[in-house]
Short mmCIF file of C-alpha atoms and ligand atoms in Angstrom, two decimals:
data_model
loop_
_atom_site.label_atom_id
_atom_site.label_comp_id
_atom_site.label_asym_id
_atom_site.label_seq_id
_atom_site.Cartn_x
_atom_site.Cartn_y
_atom_site.Cartn_z
CA MET A 165 0.53 -1.10 -3.99
CA ARG A 166 -0.45 1.53 -1.76
CA VAL A 167 2.71 4.11 -0.50
CA LEU A 168 2.47 7.11 1.85
CA LEU A 169 5.33 9.55 1.12
CA VAL A 170 5.48 12.32 3.76
CA GLU A 171 7.41 14.64 2.05
CA ASP A 172 7.16 18.74 2.74
CA ASP A 173 8.99 20.34 -0.27
CA ASN A 174 6.56 20.84 -3.10
CA LEU A 175 8.53 20.14 -6.10
CA LEU A 176 9.94 17.13 -5.04
CA GLY A 177 7.10 16.10 -3.39
CA ASP A 178 4.74 16.82 -6.88
CA GLY A 179 7.94 14.81 -8.83
CA LEU A 180 7.92 12.16 -7.00
CA CYS A 181 3.95 11.27 -6.88
CA THR A 182 3.89 11.03 -10.23
CA GLY A 183 7.44 9.49 -10.70
CA LEU A 184 5.80 6.68 -8.58
CA SER A 185 2.74 6.10 -10.06
CA GLN A 186 3.94 5.46 -13.32
CA HIS A 187 5.56 2.56 -11.68
CA GLY A 188 2.31 1.20 -10.41
CA PHE A 189 2.58 2.78 -6.72
CA THR A 190 -0.76 4.37 -5.33
CA VAL A 191 0.62 7.65 -3.59
CA ASP A 192 -0.84 9.22 -0.84
CA TRP A 193 1.42 12.27 0.45
CA LEU A 194 1.43 14.56 3.35
CA ARG A 195 3.52 16.89 4.83
CA HIS A 196 3.64 17.00 8.21
CA GLY A 197 5.23 13.97 10.29
CA GLN A 198 2.39 13.98 12.87
CA ALA A 199 0.00 14.14 10.51
CA ALA A 200 1.86 10.86 8.96
CA LEU A 201 1.67 9.31 12.18
CA HIS A 202 -1.74 9.75 12.77
CA ALA A 203 -2.45 8.10 8.66
CA LEU A 204 -0.37 5.25 9.66
CA LYS A 205 -2.58 4.34 12.98
CA PHE A 206 -5.81 4.54 11.11
CA GLU A 207 -5.20 3.37 7.10
CA SER A 208 -3.25 0.32 5.45
CA PHE A 209 -0.12 1.79 3.61
CA ASP A 210 2.54 -1.69 2.20
CA ALA A 211 5.00 1.46 2.42
CA VAL A 212 6.20 4.42 3.49
CA ILE A 213 8.87 6.59 2.35
CA PHE A 214 9.81 9.54 4.83
CA ASP A 215 11.88 12.96 4.43
CA LEU A 216 13.54 13.79 7.30
CA GLY A 217 13.61 17.56 7.44
CA LEU A 218 9.64 17.86 7.61
CA PRO A 219 8.00 21.29 9.49
CA ASP A 220 7.19 19.97 12.43
CA GLY A 221 10.20 18.47 13.67
CA ASP A 222 12.67 15.45 12.75
CA GLY A 223 11.37 12.26 10.87
CA THR A 224 13.78 9.92 12.37
CA GLN A 225 11.46 11.03 15.68
CA VAL A 226 8.35 10.24 13.79
CA ILE A 227 9.73 6.89 12.69
CA LYS A 228 10.96 5.81 16.35
CA SER A 229 7.34 6.64 17.81
CA TYR A 230 5.58 5.22 15.01
CA ARG A 231 8.27 2.16 15.46
CA ASP A 232 7.29 2.35 19.42
CA LEU A 233 3.74 2.06 19.05
CA GLY A 234 4.05 -1.39 17.05
CA GLY A 235 3.80 0.01 13.60
CA ARG A 236 5.41 -2.66 11.15
CA VAL A 237 5.08 -0.80 7.65
CA PRO A 238 8.47 -0.60 5.82
CA ILE A 239 9.84 2.35 5.99
CA LEU A 240 12.59 4.13 2.99
CA VAL A 241 14.21 6.64 4.37
CA LEU A 242 15.26 10.10 2.20
CA THR A 243 17.97 11.60 3.21
CA ALA A 244 19.83 14.74 2.63
CA ARG A 245 22.61 13.96 4.86
CA GLY A 246 24.65 11.07 3.20
CA ASP A 247 27.15 10.95 6.30
CA ILE A 248 27.98 6.84 7.41
CA SER A 249 26.54 7.55 11.34
CA ASN A 250 23.82 8.95 10.35
CA LYS A 251 22.50 6.07 8.04
CA LEU A 252 23.56 3.45 10.78
CA ALA A 253 21.40 5.72 13.26
CA LEU A 254 18.60 5.61 10.72
CA LEU A 255 18.96 1.77 10.44
CA ASP A 256 18.62 1.25 14.03
CA GLY A 257 16.00 3.76 14.60
CA GLY A 258 13.61 1.78 12.77
CA ALA A 259 14.19 2.75 8.94
CA ASP A 260 14.38 -0.16 6.15
CA ASP A 261 15.90 1.28 3.58
CA TYR A 262 17.18 4.87 2.74
CA LEU A 263 18.24 6.84 -0.40
CA VAL A 264 20.00 10.18 -0.47
CA LYS A 265 18.48 13.05 -2.07
CA PRO A 266 18.11 13.87 -4.97
CA ALA A 267 16.40 9.99 -5.96
CA ASP A 268 15.62 9.08 -8.86
CA THR A 269 12.42 7.75 -9.27
CA ARG A 270 13.03 4.14 -10.98
CA GLU A 271 15.58 3.38 -8.02
CA LEU A 272 13.16 4.36 -5.85
CA ALA A 273 10.95 1.75 -7.32
CA ALA A 274 13.12 -0.68 -7.18
CA ARG A 275 13.83 -0.32 -3.61
CA LEU A 276 10.22 -0.16 -2.56
CA ARG A 277 9.75 -3.28 -4.66
CA VAL A 278 12.82 -4.88 -2.65
CA LEU A 279 10.81 -3.76 0.74
CA LEU A 280 7.45 -5.33 0.06
CA ARG A 281 8.82 -8.26 -1.11
CA ARG A 282 10.76 -8.71 1.56
CA GLU A 283 7.37 -7.99 3.69
CA GLU A 284 5.70 -10.38 1.79
CA GLY A 285 7.83 -13.22 2.24
CA ARG A 286 7.47 -12.45 6.17
CA ARG A 287 3.53 -13.00 5.92
CA VAL A 288 1.67 -15.91 4.67
CA PRO A 289 2.95 -16.15 1.43
CA VAL A 290 -0.85 -16.93 -0.17
CA LEU A 291 -3.48 -16.19 0.69
CA ARG A 292 -6.86 -18.68 0.69
CA PHE A 293 -10.84 -18.54 1.34
CA GLU A 294 -12.61 -21.88 -0.31
CA ASP A 295 -10.77 -22.84 -3.59
CA ILE A 296 -9.62 -19.24 -4.44
CA GLU A 297 -6.08 -18.67 -3.76
CA VAL A 298 -4.66 -15.07 -4.01
CA ASP A 299 -0.70 -14.59 -4.17
CA PRO A 300 0.61 -11.74 -3.22
CA THR A 301 4.23 -12.05 -4.10
CA SER A 302 3.49 -12.74 -8.01
CA TYR A 303 -0.13 -11.37 -8.51
CA ARG A 304 -1.50 -14.91 -9.33
CA VAL A 305 -4.68 -15.93 -8.73
CA SER A 306 -6.31 -19.18 -9.04
CA VAL A 307 -9.75 -20.98 -8.65
CA LYS A 308 -9.80 -24.53 -8.03
CA ASP A 309 -5.69 -24.40 -9.51
CA GLN A 310 -6.89 -22.81 -12.64
CA PRO A 311 -5.12 -19.36 -12.73
CA VAL A 312 -7.53 -16.51 -13.09
CA GLU A 313 -6.42 -13.05 -15.22
CA LEU A 314 -7.45 -10.16 -12.92
CA THR A 315 -6.08 -6.64 -14.08
CA HIS A 316 -4.22 -4.30 -11.86
CA SER A 317 -7.50 -2.89 -9.89
CA GLU A 318 -9.67 -6.29 -9.82
CA PHE A 319 -6.37 -7.96 -8.06
CA LYS A 320 -6.34 -4.98 -5.62
CA LEU A 321 -9.68 -5.52 -4.57
CA LEU A 322 -9.84 -9.10 -4.36
CA HIS A 323 -6.37 -8.97 -2.22
CA ALA A 324 -8.44 -6.20 0.17
CA LEU A 325 -11.06 -8.66 0.60
CA ILE A 326 -9.16 -11.62 1.10
CA ARG A 327 -6.33 -10.35 3.56
CA ASN A 328 -9.44 -9.05 5.91
CA PRO A 329 -11.62 -12.50 6.01
CA GLY A 330 -15.07 -11.62 7.23
CA MET A 331 -14.31 -8.03 7.92
CA VAL A 332 -16.75 -5.59 5.52
CA LEU A 333 -14.73 -3.39 3.46
CA SER A 334 -17.28 0.24 2.62
CA ARG A 335 -17.25 1.54 -1.04
CA GLU A 336 -15.24 4.49 0.24
CA ARG A 337 -12.43 2.01 1.57
CA LEU A 338 -11.88 0.39 -1.39
CA GLU A 339 -11.54 3.44 -3.20
CA GLU A 340 -8.85 3.97 -1.23
CA VAL A 341 -7.28 0.62 -1.75
CA LEU A 342 -7.52 1.41 -5.33
CA TYR A 343 -6.55 5.36 -6.07
CA GLY A 344 -5.43 7.09 -2.60
CA TRP A 345 -7.36 9.30 -0.77
CA ASN A 346 -7.66 12.73 -3.15
CA ALA A 347 -8.41 10.86 -6.42
CA ASP A 348 -11.78 11.74 -8.26
CA VAL A 349 -13.09 8.34 -8.54
CA ASP A 350 -16.30 7.88 -10.72
CA SER A 351 -18.81 6.54 -7.92
CA ASN A 352 -19.91 3.28 -9.89
CA ALA A 353 -15.70 2.32 -10.54
CA ILE A 354 -15.66 -0.18 -7.10
CA GLN A 355 -18.94 -2.29 -8.72
CA VAL A 356 -17.80 -2.17 -12.10
CA HIS A 357 -14.37 -3.86 -10.81
CA LEU A 358 -15.67 -6.21 -8.69
CA HIS A 359 -18.54 -7.05 -11.35
CA ASN A 360 -15.55 -8.56 -13.46
CA VAL A 361 -13.93 -9.89 -10.46
CA ARG A 362 -17.13 -11.75 -9.84
CA ARG A 363 -17.50 -12.88 -13.10
CA LYS A 364 -13.94 -14.62 -12.75
CA ILE A 365 -14.34 -16.18 -9.79
CA GLY A 366 -17.42 -16.55 -9.21
CA PRO A 367 -20.80 -14.62 -8.17
CA ASP A 368 -20.93 -15.84 -4.93
CA VAL A 369 -17.11 -15.35 -3.65
CA ILE A 370 -17.69 -11.29 -2.35
CA ARG A 371 -20.78 -10.96 -0.86
CA THR A 372 -22.68 -7.83 -1.21
CA ILE A 373 -24.16 -6.11 2.43
CA ARG A 374 -26.08 -3.72 0.98
CA GLY A 375 -25.41 0.11 2.56
CA VAL A 376 -22.27 -1.17 3.91
CA GLY A 377 -19.72 -2.61 2.11
CA TYR A 378 -18.18 -5.82 0.40
CA ALA A 379 -17.12 -8.50 2.37
CA ILE A 380 -15.29 -12.20 1.79
CA GLY A 381 -16.50 -15.07 4.12
CA ARG A 382 -18.61 -14.62 7.10
CA1 CA B 83 12.10 18.50 3.75
#
């Protein structure tokens, strides 16, 4: 799942990126609140980790602006301030959870998984297209009620396509889904994964729109 990390401390940010990647998250890292707000408007993330003391202001204001704009992605705040009134203000201000720094990566990963499960519970639990079912909570995929084993990358691609039926997603967009922004990706990686997905779920489900991208459905 793709997580946006907003943290201006290089050492801490670096540690969190590495740690969360090891727990299976795709992490994109920004250091400024306004850049985060911009990214949240135009990109899709499954969760956000917010440091409050940012170079361009207080993270609480950014979170409030994001919620005021209707943004619904779950937010976990990293705070150095441990007092209870601050925590309550955070939760009232739009955060879903908080951890006091220094945060243990294992606990952070566990808290994120809880937020993601809660969020998935709010969404349509199982995504369907024709006789294909994708369950984002349990990571199960089935075709004609028969379970299909997909790798983590294959699942992410199928999930991205099936949750946006009829929408054409470019190769670059799918690379972001799998690797985040900064990864140095082999230009064939997406084609290779899609080839494997098609082999497993059937050749005609995912359409290639030449020169544009890929889509499920019309
Ligand atoms: Ca900071």
